[in-house]
PDB file of C-alpha atoms in Angstrom:
ATOM      1  CA  UNK A   1     -17.232 -20.129  -4.585  1.00 31.00           C
ATOM      2  CA  UNK A   2     -17.784 -16.396  -4.143  1.00 37.00           C
ATOM      3  CA  UNK A   3     -16.980 -14.341  -1.061  1.00 39.00           C
ATOM      4  CA  UNK A   4     -17.770 -10.753  -0.125  1.00 42.00           C
ATOM      5  CA  UNK A   5     -14.801  -8.818   1.285  1.00 40.00           C
ATOM      6  CA  UNK A   6     -15.081  -5.093   1.966  1.00 40.00           C
ATOM      7  CA  UNK A   7     -18.109  -4.840  -0.285  1.00 38.00           C
ATOM      8  CA  UNK A   8     -16.374  -6.424  -3.311  1.00 36.00           C
ATOM      9  CA  UNK A   9     -17.535  -9.790  -4.624  1.00 35.00           C
ATOM     10  CA  UNK A  10     -14.882 -11.969  -6.185  1.00 38.00           C
ATOM     11  CA  UNK A  11     -14.070 -15.568  -6.924  1.00 35.00           C
ATOM     12  CA  UNK A  12     -12.064 -17.263  -4.213  1.00 43.00           C
ATOM     13  CA  UNK A  13      -8.622 -17.877  -5.728  1.00 44.00           C
ATOM     14  CA  UNK A  14      -5.010 -18.411  -4.767  1.00 88.00           C
ATOM     15  CA  UNK A  15      -2.605 -15.612  -3.818  1.00 96.00           C
ATOM     16  CA  UNK A  16      -1.968 -13.334  -6.797  1.00 97.00           C
ATOM     17  CA  UNK A  17       0.803 -10.903  -7.774  1.00 98.00           C
ATOM     18  CA  UNK A  18       0.638  -7.210  -8.682  1.00 98.00           C
ATOM     19  CA  UNK A  19       3.331  -4.582  -9.222  1.00 98.00           C
ATOM     20  CA  UNK A  20       3.484  -0.949  -8.081  1.00 98.00           C
ATOM     21  CA  UNK A  21       4.720   1.921 -10.256  1.00 98.00           C
ATOM     22  CA  UNK A  22       6.376   3.615  -7.244  1.00 97.00           C
ATOM     23  CA  UNK A  23       9.886   2.395  -8.006  1.00 97.00           C
ATOM     24  CA  UNK A  24       9.770   4.012 -11.444  1.00 97.00           C
ATOM     25  CA  UNK A  25       8.657   7.439 -10.168  1.00 96.00           C
ATOM     26  CA  UNK A  26      12.160   8.967 -10.399  1.00 94.00           C
ATOM     27  CA  UNK A  27      12.963   7.605 -13.846  1.00 95.00           C
ATOM     28  CA  UNK A  28       9.818   7.015 -15.910  1.00 97.00           C
ATOM     29  CA  UNK A  29       6.381   8.474 -16.534  1.00 98.00           C
ATOM     30  CA  UNK A  30       3.355   6.694 -15.127  1.00 98.00           C
ATOM     31  CA  UNK A  31       2.343   5.533 -18.578  1.00 98.00           C
ATOM     32  CA  UNK A  32       5.804   4.163 -19.409  1.00 98.00           C
ATOM     33  CA  UNK A  33       5.946   2.482 -15.990  1.00 98.00           C
ATOM     34  CA  UNK A  34       2.672   0.672 -16.657  1.00 98.00           C
ATOM     35  CA  UNK A  35       3.966  -0.523 -20.037  1.00 98.00           C
ATOM     36  CA  UNK A  36       7.197  -1.788 -18.463  1.00 98.00           C
ATOM     37  CA  UNK A  37       5.295  -3.694 -15.781  1.00 98.00           C
ATOM     38  CA  UNK A  38       3.159  -5.370 -18.442  1.00 98.00           C
ATOM     39  CA  UNK A  39       6.238  -6.194 -20.541  1.00 98.00           C
ATOM     40  CA  UNK A  40       7.862  -7.946 -17.577  1.00 98.00           C
ATOM     41  CA  UNK A  41       4.847 -10.245 -17.434  1.00 98.00           C
ATOM     42  CA  UNK A  42       2.742  -8.929 -14.578  1.00 98.00           C
ATOM     43  CA  UNK A  43      -1.005  -9.285 -14.968  1.00 98.00           C
ATOM     44  CA  UNK A  44      -1.920  -6.613 -12.403  1.00 98.00           C
ATOM     45  CA  UNK A  45      -0.717  -3.112 -11.546  1.00 99.00           C
ATOM     46  CA  UNK A  46      -0.796  -0.741  -8.571  1.00 99.00           C
ATOM     47  CA  UNK A  47      -0.416   3.007  -9.173  1.00 98.00           C
ATOM     48  CA  UNK A  48       1.646   5.474  -7.129  1.00 98.00           C
ATOM     49  CA  UNK A  49      -0.490   8.587  -6.566  1.00 98.00           C
ATOM     50  CA  UNK A  50       2.347  10.992  -5.844  1.00 97.00           C
ATOM     51  CA  UNK A  51       3.940  13.279  -8.432  1.00 96.00           C
ATOM     52  CA  UNK A  52       5.056  12.705 -11.118  1.00 97.00           C
ATOM     53  CA  UNK A  53       2.776   9.672 -11.300  1.00 98.00           C
ATOM     54  CA  UNK A  54      -0.987   9.650 -10.667  1.00 98.00           C
ATOM     55  CA  UNK A  55      -1.112  12.718  -8.410  1.00 98.00           C
ATOM     56  CA  UNK A  56      -4.848  13.552  -8.234  1.00 98.00           C
ATOM     57  CA  UNK A  57      -4.269  17.306  -8.517  1.00 96.00           C
ATOM     58  CA  UNK A  58      -2.298  16.891 -11.738  1.00 98.00           C
ATOM     59  CA  UNK A  59      -4.266  14.309 -13.711  1.00 98.00           C
ATOM     60  CA  UNK A  60      -7.331  15.715 -15.510  1.00 97.00           C
ATOM     61  CA  UNK A  61     -10.443  13.690 -16.291  1.00 96.00           C
ATOM     62  CA  UNK A  62      -9.082  13.070 -19.788  1.00 98.00           C
ATOM     63  CA  UNK A  63      -5.703  11.992 -18.377  1.00 98.00           C
ATOM     64  CA  UNK A  64      -7.393   9.580 -15.980  1.00 98.00           C
ATOM     65  CA  UNK A  65      -9.473   8.021 -18.735  1.00 98.00           C
ATOM     66  CA  UNK A  66      -6.321   7.572 -20.806  1.00 98.00           C
ATOM     67  CA  UNK A  67      -4.578   5.773 -17.936  1.00 98.00           C
ATOM     68  CA  UNK A  68      -7.573   3.496 -17.443  1.00 98.00           C
ATOM     69  CA  UNK A  69      -7.692   2.772 -21.173  1.00 98.00           C
ATOM     70  CA  UNK A  70      -3.969   1.941 -21.202  1.00 98.00           C
ATOM     71  CA  UNK A  71      -4.376  -0.514 -18.327  1.00 98.00           C
ATOM     72  CA  UNK A  72      -7.261  -2.204 -20.143  1.00 98.00           C
ATOM     73  CA  UNK A  73      -5.373  -2.289 -23.448  1.00 98.00           C
ATOM     74  CA  UNK A  74      -2.434  -4.052 -21.811  1.00 98.00           C
ATOM     75  CA  UNK A  75      -4.754  -6.609 -20.192  1.00 98.00           C
ATOM     76  CA  UNK A  76      -3.843  -5.564 -16.650  1.00 98.00           C
ATOM     77  CA  UNK A  77      -6.009  -5.503 -13.557  1.00 98.00           C
ATOM     78  CA  UNK A  78      -5.838  -2.419 -11.329  1.00 98.00           C
ATOM     79  CA  UNK A  79      -5.414  -3.672  -7.759  1.00 98.00           C
ATOM     80  CA  UNK A  80      -4.820  -0.485  -5.762  1.00 98.00           C
ATOM     81  CA  UNK A  81      -2.950   2.750  -5.160  1.00 98.00           C
ATOM     82  CA  UNK A  82       0.199   3.550  -3.192  1.00 98.00           C
ATOM     83  CA  UNK A  83      -0.125   7.044  -1.742  1.00 98.00           C
ATOM     84  CA  UNK A  84       2.579   9.627  -1.166  1.00 96.00           C
ATOM     85  CA  UNK A  85       3.400   9.871   2.513  1.00 90.00           C
ATOM     86  CA  UNK A  86       5.904   9.048   5.222  1.00 85.00           C
ATOM     87  CA  UNK A  87       9.464   9.864   4.159  1.00 82.00           C
ATOM     88  CA  UNK A  88       8.269  10.106   0.544  1.00 84.00           C
ATOM     89  CA  UNK A  89       5.698  12.795   1.296  1.00 87.00           C
ATOM     90  CA  UNK A  90       6.455  14.879   4.388  1.00 88.00           C
ATOM     91  CA  UNK A  91       3.854  17.437   3.288  1.00 92.00           C
ATOM     92  CA  UNK A  92       1.156  14.890   4.108  1.00 95.00           C
ATOM     93  CA  UNK A  93       0.471  14.311   7.798  1.00 95.00           C
ATOM     94  CA  UNK A  94      -2.857  14.123   9.604  1.00 97.00           C
ATOM     95  CA  UNK A  95      -1.153  15.567  12.703  1.00 96.00           C
ATOM     96  CA  UNK A  96       0.891  18.325  11.050  1.00 95.00           C
ATOM     97  CA  UNK A  97       1.664  21.291  13.310  1.00 94.00           C
ATOM     98  CA  UNK A  98       0.030  23.664  10.823  1.00 95.00           C
ATOM     99  CA  UNK A  99      -3.698  23.489  10.223  1.00 97.00           C
ATOM    100  CA  UNK A 100      -3.222  24.222   6.527  1.00 97.00           C
ATOM    101  CA  UNK A 101      -1.074  21.117   6.096  1.00 96.00           C
ATOM    102  CA  UNK A 102      -3.640  18.994   7.921  1.00 97.00           C
ATOM    103  CA  UNK A 103      -6.320  20.248   5.522  1.00 98.00           C
ATOM    104  CA  UNK A 104      -4.097  19.510   2.523  1.00 97.00           C
ATOM    105  CA  UNK A 105      -3.494  15.984   3.838  1.00 97.00           C
ATOM    106  CA  UNK A 106      -7.178  15.288   4.401  1.00 98.00           C
ATOM    107  CA  UNK A 107      -8.054  16.590   0.932  1.00 98.00           C
ATOM    108  CA  UNK A 108      -5.314  14.495  -0.677  1.00 98.00           C
ATOM    109  CA  UNK A 109      -6.776  11.334   0.839  1.00 98.00           C
ATOM    110  CA  UNK A 110     -10.317  12.333  -0.127  1.00 98.00           C
ATOM    111  CA  UNK A 111      -9.070  12.897  -3.671  1.00 98.00           C
ATOM    112  CA  UNK A 112      -7.578   9.405  -3.606  1.00 98.00           C
ATOM    113  CA  UNK A 113     -10.913   7.916  -2.581  1.00 98.00           C
ATOM    114  CA  UNK A 114     -12.677   9.690  -5.431  1.00 98.00           C
ATOM    115  CA  UNK A 115      -9.925   8.689  -7.877  1.00 98.00           C
ATOM    116  CA  UNK A 116     -10.045   5.057  -6.758  1.00 98.00           C
ATOM    117  CA  UNK A 117     -13.821   5.036  -7.197  1.00 98.00           C
ATOM    118  CA  UNK A 118     -13.480   6.599 -10.646  1.00 98.00           C
ATOM    119  CA  UNK A 119     -10.825   4.176 -11.935  1.00 98.00           C
ATOM    120  CA  UNK A 120     -12.119   1.086 -10.152  1.00 98.00           C
ATOM    121  CA  UNK A 121      -9.221   0.617  -7.732  1.00 98.00           C
ATOM    122  CA  UNK A 122     -10.578  -1.366  -4.760  1.00 98.00           C
ATOM    123  CA  UNK A 123      -8.188   0.000  -2.119  1.00 98.00           C
ATOM    124  CA  UNK A 124      -5.223   2.167  -1.185  1.00 98.00           C
ATOM    125  CA  UNK A 125      -2.931   2.573   1.791  1.00 98.00           C
ATOM    126  CA  UNK A 126      -3.265   4.981   4.711  1.00 98.00           C
ATOM    127  CA  UNK A 127      -0.037   6.417   6.159  1.00 97.00           C
ATOM    128  CA  UNK A 128      -0.365   8.273   9.458  1.00 95.00           C
ATOM    129  CA  UNK A 129       2.377  10.771   8.657  1.00 92.00           C
ATOM    130  CA  UNK A 130       5.335  12.389  10.379  1.00 92.00           C
ATOM    131  CA  UNK A 131       4.982  13.749  13.934  1.00 94.00           C
ATOM    132  CA  UNK A 132       7.171  16.753  14.736  1.00 94.00           C
ATOM    133  CA  UNK A 133       8.853  17.496  18.048  1.00 94.00           C
ATOM    134  CA  UNK A 134       6.441  19.408  20.272  1.00 94.00           C
ATOM    135  CA  UNK A 135       3.418  17.345  19.234  1.00 95.00           C
ATOM    136  CA  UNK A 136       2.640  14.577  21.715  1.00 95.00           C
ATOM    137  CA  UNK A 137       1.915  11.080  20.475  1.00 95.00           C
ATOM    138  CA  UNK A 138      -1.508  11.279  22.128  1.00 96.00           C
ATOM    139  CA  UNK A 139      -2.286  14.576  20.456  1.00 97.00           C
ATOM    140  CA  UNK A 140      -1.056  13.353  17.069  1.00 97.00           C
ATOM    141  CA  UNK A 141      -3.121  10.189  17.334  1.00 97.00           C
ATOM    142  CA  UNK A 142      -6.240  12.169  18.247  1.00 98.00           C
ATOM    143  CA  UNK A 143      -5.872  14.403  15.195  1.00 98.00           C
ATOM    144  CA  UNK A 144      -5.197  11.372  13.016  1.00 98.00           C
ATOM    145  CA  UNK A 145      -8.251   9.452  14.217  1.00 98.00           C
ATOM    146  CA  UNK A 146     -10.482  12.498  13.685  1.00 98.00           C
ATOM    147  CA  UNK A 147      -9.279  12.689  10.074  1.00 98.00           C
ATOM    148  CA  UNK A 148      -9.724   8.945   9.540  1.00 98.00           C
ATOM    149  CA  UNK A 149     -13.274   9.094  10.861  1.00 98.00           C
ATOM    150  CA  UNK A 150     -14.046  11.697   8.211  1.00 98.00           C
ATOM    151  CA  UNK A 151     -12.405   9.601   5.496  1.00 98.00           C
ATOM    152  CA  UNK A 152     -14.370   6.512   6.512  1.00 98.00           C
ATOM    153  CA  UNK A 153     -17.644   8.288   5.738  1.00 98.00           C
ATOM    154  CA  UNK A 154     -16.539   8.938   2.157  1.00 98.00           C
ATOM    155  CA  UNK A 155     -14.912   5.514   1.759  1.00 98.00           C
ATOM    156  CA  UNK A 156     -18.140   3.782   2.762  1.00 98.00           C
ATOM    157  CA  UNK A 157     -20.074   5.904   0.288  1.00 98.00           C
ATOM    158  CA  UNK A 158     -17.621   5.172  -2.564  1.00 98.00           C
ATOM    159  CA  UNK A 159     -16.967   1.547  -1.568  1.00 98.00           C
ATOM    160  CA  UNK A 160     -13.195   1.974  -1.427  1.00 98.00           C
ATOM    161  CA  UNK A 161     -11.150   0.097   1.177  1.00 98.00           C
ATOM    162  CA  UNK A 162      -8.786   2.128   3.375  1.00 98.00           C
ATOM    163  CA  UNK A 163      -5.776  -0.073   4.100  1.00 98.00           C
ATOM    164  CA  UNK A 164      -4.068   0.957   7.341  1.00 98.00           C
ATOM    165  CA  UNK A 165      -0.345   0.624   6.653  1.00 98.00           C
ATOM    166  CA  UNK A 166       2.013   0.078   9.630  1.00 97.00           C
ATOM    167  CA  UNK A 167       5.224   2.005   8.996  1.00 94.00           C
ATOM    168  CA  UNK A 168       8.929   2.293   9.581  1.00 89.00           C
ATOM    169  CA  UNK A 169       9.682   3.938  12.948  1.00 86.00           C
ATOM    170  CA  UNK A 170      11.461   6.922  11.334  1.00 87.00           C
ATOM    171  CA  UNK A 171       8.309   7.771   9.356  1.00 90.00           C
ATOM    172  CA  UNK A 172       5.677   7.820  12.084  1.00 92.00           C
ATOM    173  CA  UNK A 173       5.334   6.614  15.710  1.00 92.00           C
ATOM    174  CA  UNK A 174       1.561   6.207  15.446  1.00 95.00           C
ATOM    175  CA  UNK A 175       1.112   2.924  13.570  1.00 96.00           C
ATOM    176  CA  UNK A 176       4.165   0.679  13.765  1.00 96.00           C
ATOM    177  CA  UNK A 177       2.699  -2.814  13.691  1.00 96.00           C
ATOM    178  CA  UNK A 178      -0.459  -4.851  13.195  1.00 98.00           C
ATOM    179  CA  UNK A 179      -1.538  -4.358  16.816  1.00 97.00           C
ATOM    180  CA  UNK A 180      -1.619  -0.580  16.292  1.00 97.00           C
ATOM    181  CA  UNK A 181      -3.682  -0.997  13.120  1.00 98.00           C
ATOM    182  CA  UNK A 182      -6.106  -3.398  14.813  1.00 98.00           C
ATOM    183  CA  UNK A 183      -6.709  -0.855  17.580  1.00 98.00           C
ATOM    184  CA  UNK A 184      -7.589   1.765  14.972  1.00 98.00           C
ATOM    185  CA  UNK A 185      -9.892  -0.653  13.164  1.00 98.00           C
ATOM    186  CA  UNK A 186     -11.708  -1.348  16.422  1.00 98.00           C
ATOM    187  CA  UNK A 187     -12.244   2.373  16.992  1.00 98.00           C
ATOM    188  CA  UNK A 188     -13.281   3.190  13.433  1.00 98.00           C
ATOM    189  CA  UNK A 189     -15.886   0.406  13.263  1.00 98.00           C
ATOM    190  CA  UNK A 190     -16.079   0.154   9.481  1.00 98.00           C
ATOM    191  CA  UNK A 191     -15.903  -2.796   7.086  1.00 98.00           C
ATOM    192  CA  UNK A 192     -14.072  -0.476   4.723  1.00 98.00           C
ATOM    193  CA  UNK A 193     -11.022  -0.265   7.007  1.00 98.00           C
ATOM    194  CA  UNK A 194      -8.533  -3.112   6.654  1.00 98.00           C
ATOM    195  CA  UNK A 195      -4.768  -3.687   6.945  1.00 98.00           C
ATOM    196  CA  UNK A 196      -2.013  -3.497   4.328  1.00 98.00           C
ATOM    197  CA  UNK A 197       1.101  -5.358   5.460  1.00 98.00           C
ATOM    198  CA  UNK A 198       4.454  -4.081   4.176  1.00 98.00           C
ATOM    199  CA  UNK A 199       7.186  -6.709   4.445  1.00 98.00           C
ATOM    200  CA  UNK A 200      10.120  -4.330   3.900  1.00 97.00           C
ATOM    201  CA  UNK A 201       8.858  -1.849   6.507  1.00 95.00           C
ATOM    202  CA  UNK A 202       8.200  -4.552   9.072  1.00 96.00           C
ATOM    203  CA  UNK A 203      11.565  -6.210   8.456  1.00 97.00           C
ATOM    204  CA  UNK A 204      13.051  -3.111  10.100  1.00 95.00           C
ATOM    205  CA  UNK A 205      10.396  -2.073  12.604  1.00 92.00           C
ATOM    206  CA  UNK A 206       8.756  -5.257  13.859  1.00 91.00           C
ATOM    207  CA  UNK A 207      10.101  -8.474  12.359  1.00 91.00           C
ATOM    208  CA  UNK A 208       7.406 -10.891  13.468  1.00 94.00           C
ATOM    209  CA  UNK A 209       5.935 -11.792  10.102  1.00 97.00           C
ATOM    210  CA  UNK A 210       3.947 -14.970  10.690  1.00 97.00           C
ATOM    211  CA  UNK A 211       2.408 -13.930  14.005  1.00 97.00           C
ATOM    212  CA  UNK A 212       1.409 -10.515  12.665  1.00 97.00           C
ATOM    213  CA  UNK A 213      -0.214 -12.044   9.594  1.00 98.00           C
ATOM    214  CA  UNK A 214      -2.142 -14.429  11.820  1.00 98.00           C
ATOM    215  CA  UNK A 215      -3.239 -11.511  14.015  1.00 98.00           C
ATOM    216  CA  UNK A 216      -4.399  -9.551  10.999  1.00 98.00           C
ATOM    217  CA  UNK A 217      -6.423 -12.515   9.758  1.00 98.00           C
ATOM    218  CA  UNK A 218      -9.501 -11.500   7.796  1.00 98.00           C
ATOM    219  CA  UNK A 219      -8.542  -7.822   8.272  1.00 98.00           C
ATOM    220  CA  UNK A 220      -5.620  -8.262   5.882  1.00 98.00           C
ATOM    221  CA  UNK A 221      -6.564  -6.896   2.458  1.00 98.00           C
ATOM    222  CA  UNK A 222      -3.201  -6.462   0.672  1.00 98.00           C
ATOM    223  CA  UNK A 223       0.518  -7.133   1.023  1.00 98.00           C
ATOM    224  CA  UNK A 224       3.253  -4.750  -0.121  1.00 98.00           C
ATOM    225  CA  UNK A 225       6.074  -7.095  -1.038  1.00 98.00           C
ATOM    226  CA  UNK A 226       9.753  -6.162  -1.009  1.00 98.00           C
ATOM    227  CA  UNK A 227      12.954  -7.164   0.735  1.00 98.00           C
ATOM    228  CA  UNK A 228      15.939  -5.542   2.488  1.00 97.00           C
ATOM    229  CA  UNK A 229      18.749  -6.316   4.923  1.00 96.00           C
ATOM    230  CA  UNK A 230      16.684  -5.457   7.996  1.00 95.00           C
ATOM    231  CA  UNK A 231      18.762  -2.319   8.609  1.00 93.00           C
ATOM    232  CA  UNK A 232      18.415   0.102   5.692  1.00 92.00           C
ATOM    233  CA  UNK A 233      15.040   1.532   4.649  1.00 88.00           C
ATOM    234  CA  UNK A 234      14.935   0.161   1.117  1.00 94.00           C
ATOM    235  CA  UNK A 235      12.577  -1.941  -0.980  1.00 96.00           C
ATOM    236  CA  UNK A 236      14.772  -4.412  -2.844  1.00 97.00           C
ATOM    237  CA  UNK A 237      13.901  -7.451  -4.954  1.00 97.00           C
ATOM    238  CA  UNK A 238      12.023 -10.180  -3.115  1.00 98.00           C
ATOM    239  CA  UNK A 239      14.413 -12.951  -2.120  1.00 97.00           C
ATOM    240  CA  UNK A 240      17.459 -10.657  -2.048  1.00 96.00           C
ATOM    241  CA  UNK A 241      17.293  -9.769   1.668  1.00 97.00           C
ATOM    242  CA  UNK A 242      16.473 -11.183   5.085  1.00 97.00           C
ATOM    243  CA  UNK A 243      12.656 -11.259   4.904  1.00 98.00           C
ATOM    244  CA  UNK A 244      11.346 -14.776   5.610  1.00 97.00           C
ATOM    245  CA  UNK A 245       9.258 -15.202   2.476  1.00 97.00           C
ATOM    246  CA  UNK A 246       8.676 -18.898   2.926  1.00 96.00           C
ATOM    247  CA  UNK A 247       7.227 -18.219   6.389  1.00 97.00           C
ATOM    248  CA  UNK A 248       5.131 -15.320   5.086  1.00 97.00           C
ATOM    249  CA  UNK A 249       3.539 -17.407   2.341  1.00 97.00           C
ATOM    250  CA  UNK A 250       2.854 -20.233   4.801  1.00 96.00           C
ATOM    251  CA  UNK A 251       1.134 -17.777   7.162  1.00 97.00           C
ATOM    252  CA  UNK A 252      -0.892 -16.254   4.322  1.00 98.00           C
ATOM    253  CA  UNK A 253      -2.106 -19.690   3.288  1.00 96.00           C
ATOM    254  CA  UNK A 254      -2.904 -20.488   6.927  1.00 97.00           C
ATOM    255  CA  UNK A 255      -5.334 -17.546   7.126  1.00 97.00           C
ATOM    256  CA  UNK A 256      -6.738 -18.389   3.662  1.00 97.00           C
ATOM    257  CA  UNK A 257      -5.510 -15.130   2.188  1.00 98.00           C
ATOM    258  CA  UNK A 258      -6.480 -14.940  -1.481  1.00 96.00           C
ATOM    259  CA  UNK A 259      -5.550 -11.327  -2.231  1.00 98.00           C
ATOM    260  CA  UNK A 260      -2.515  -9.744  -3.864  1.00 98.00           C
ATOM    261  CA  UNK A 261       1.137  -9.474  -2.994  1.00 98.00           C
ATOM    262  CA  UNK A 262       2.078  -6.181  -4.662  1.00 98.00           C
ATOM    263  CA  UNK A 263       5.784  -5.984  -5.414  1.00 98.00           C
ATOM    264  CA  UNK A 264       7.475  -2.648  -4.774  1.00 98.00           C
ATOM    265  CA  UNK A 265      10.862  -1.075  -5.333  1.00 97.00           C
ATOM    266  CA  UNK A 266      12.487   1.905  -3.658  1.00 94.00           C
ATOM    267  CA  UNK A 267      16.106   2.833  -3.073  1.00 89.00           C
ATOM    268  CA  UNK A 268      17.949   6.000  -2.139  1.00 82.00           C
ATOM    269  CA  UNK A 269      20.577   4.992  -4.688  1.00 84.00           C
ATOM    270  CA  UNK A 270      20.148   4.592  -8.465  1.00 84.00           C
ATOM    271  CA  UNK A 271      18.858   1.131  -9.290  1.00 91.00           C
ATOM    272  CA  UNK A 272      17.524  -0.866 -12.227  1.00 96.00           C
ATOM    273  CA  UNK A 273      13.838  -1.067 -11.367  1.00 98.00           C
ATOM    274  CA  UNK A 274      13.039  -3.370 -14.312  1.00 98.00           C
ATOM    275  CA  UNK A 275      15.461  -5.923 -12.896  1.00 98.00           C
ATOM    276  CA  UNK A 276      14.112  -5.571  -9.362  1.00 98.00           C
ATOM    277  CA  UNK A 277      10.534  -6.075 -10.537  1.00 98.00           C
ATOM    278  CA  UNK A 278      11.500  -9.013 -12.771  1.00 98.00           C
ATOM    279  CA  UNK A 279      13.507 -10.700 -10.005  1.00 98.00           C
ATOM    280  CA  UNK A 280      10.657 -10.228  -7.523  1.00 98.00           C
ATOM    281  CA  UNK A 281       8.146 -11.795  -9.896  1.00 98.00           C
ATOM    282  CA  UNK A 282      10.407 -14.736 -10.715  1.00 98.00           C
ATOM    283  CA  UNK A 283      11.007 -15.437  -7.016  1.00 98.00           C
ATOM    284  CA  UNK A 284       7.351 -15.139  -6.047  1.00 98.00           C
ATOM    285  CA  UNK A 285       6.132 -17.213  -8.985  1.00 97.00           C
ATOM    286  CA  UNK A 286       8.424 -20.041  -7.907  1.00 97.00           C
ATOM    287  CA  UNK A 287       7.556 -19.769  -4.231  1.00 96.00           C
ATOM    288  CA  UNK A 288       3.797 -19.658  -4.787  1.00 96.00           C
ATOM    289  CA  UNK A 289       3.942 -22.553  -7.242  1.00 93.00           C
ATOM    290  CA  UNK A 290       5.879 -24.621  -4.724  1.00 90.00           C
ATOM    291  CA  UNK A 291       3.471 -23.709  -1.906  1.00 88.00           C
ATOM    292  CA  UNK A 292       0.494 -24.989  -3.923  1.00 81.00           C
ATOM    293  CA  UNK A 293       1.936 -28.506  -4.213  1.00 70.00           C
TER     294      UNK A 293
END
C-alpha cells in the first residue's frame, strides 16, 4: 500500500531508525561521522547542517556531490537534516534584535531548503530561536511567523517538509510543545509544515509523551530520539534516562506512525558518541521488535 505524505510517496512500513551526525560534530568530520554511523549498523543517516558538518555556506557543489556519493556508497538512506539553532546556534533567530541577524537566519533556512532539495533530504527541523530581554513574546512570534511564511513558499516549491521542532524552555519561549506547533501549522496552512518531536527536549520541558504524540497525529513527520534524566539538557543513549520509550512506541503505533526515529547525541561533557549511538540502536531494535509481536 502506498501513501502520500507531504508530497512524498512511499510504501507504508513499520517505524524505522536513522542516526544524526550532530553528536560527532565536536570530534569528527561529517564524512567520518557518516562512515561511523554505517559501521555501527544504521541503514539511514541524518546530517547536521551546522559547522563543521554540512554548513551550506561551507560545502561547495563538488563537496555536496561527494557527500551524496558517500551516503549512496555506504548503502544509507538520507532521512533529513538537523539545523544549527537554539543553544547550539545563537546566531540564528527569526526574532533577533538586529535586522542583520534576522536576515542571516532567514537565508540560512532558505539555504537548507535548497540543500535538502539538492541532496534529496525530505525534511529538516525548524527552531524558533532565542528571544532576548526587551523583545516581547508577541513581537518575537510575529517576526518568526513572518519568516516562516516566506520559507513555506520556497518549501512548497522545492517539496521539502519544514518540521516545527518544540524546544527546551531555555532555548526559546515561542514553541515549547506540540500545542504551540499545531497553532503555527494552523496559521501557515501548508501541507509542507509538519511536526518533529524531540524526546530529550520534551523530557525537560513538557513530559507528556503519549498525549502529545496523539495530538500531533498525522502532523508528526519525524522523531528525534534521545534520553536524559529530565533535568539536564543532554541527549544521552536511548534507554539510559527517564524517557518512557515503551509508552512512546505504543503511542506511535496507535497513530500509525511509519516514519523514522532519528537517534541523536549531545553532551556538554566529553562522551563516546559511537557507544551512545550503538546503545541507542540496540535498545530501539529490541523495543521495536517486541512491539511488533
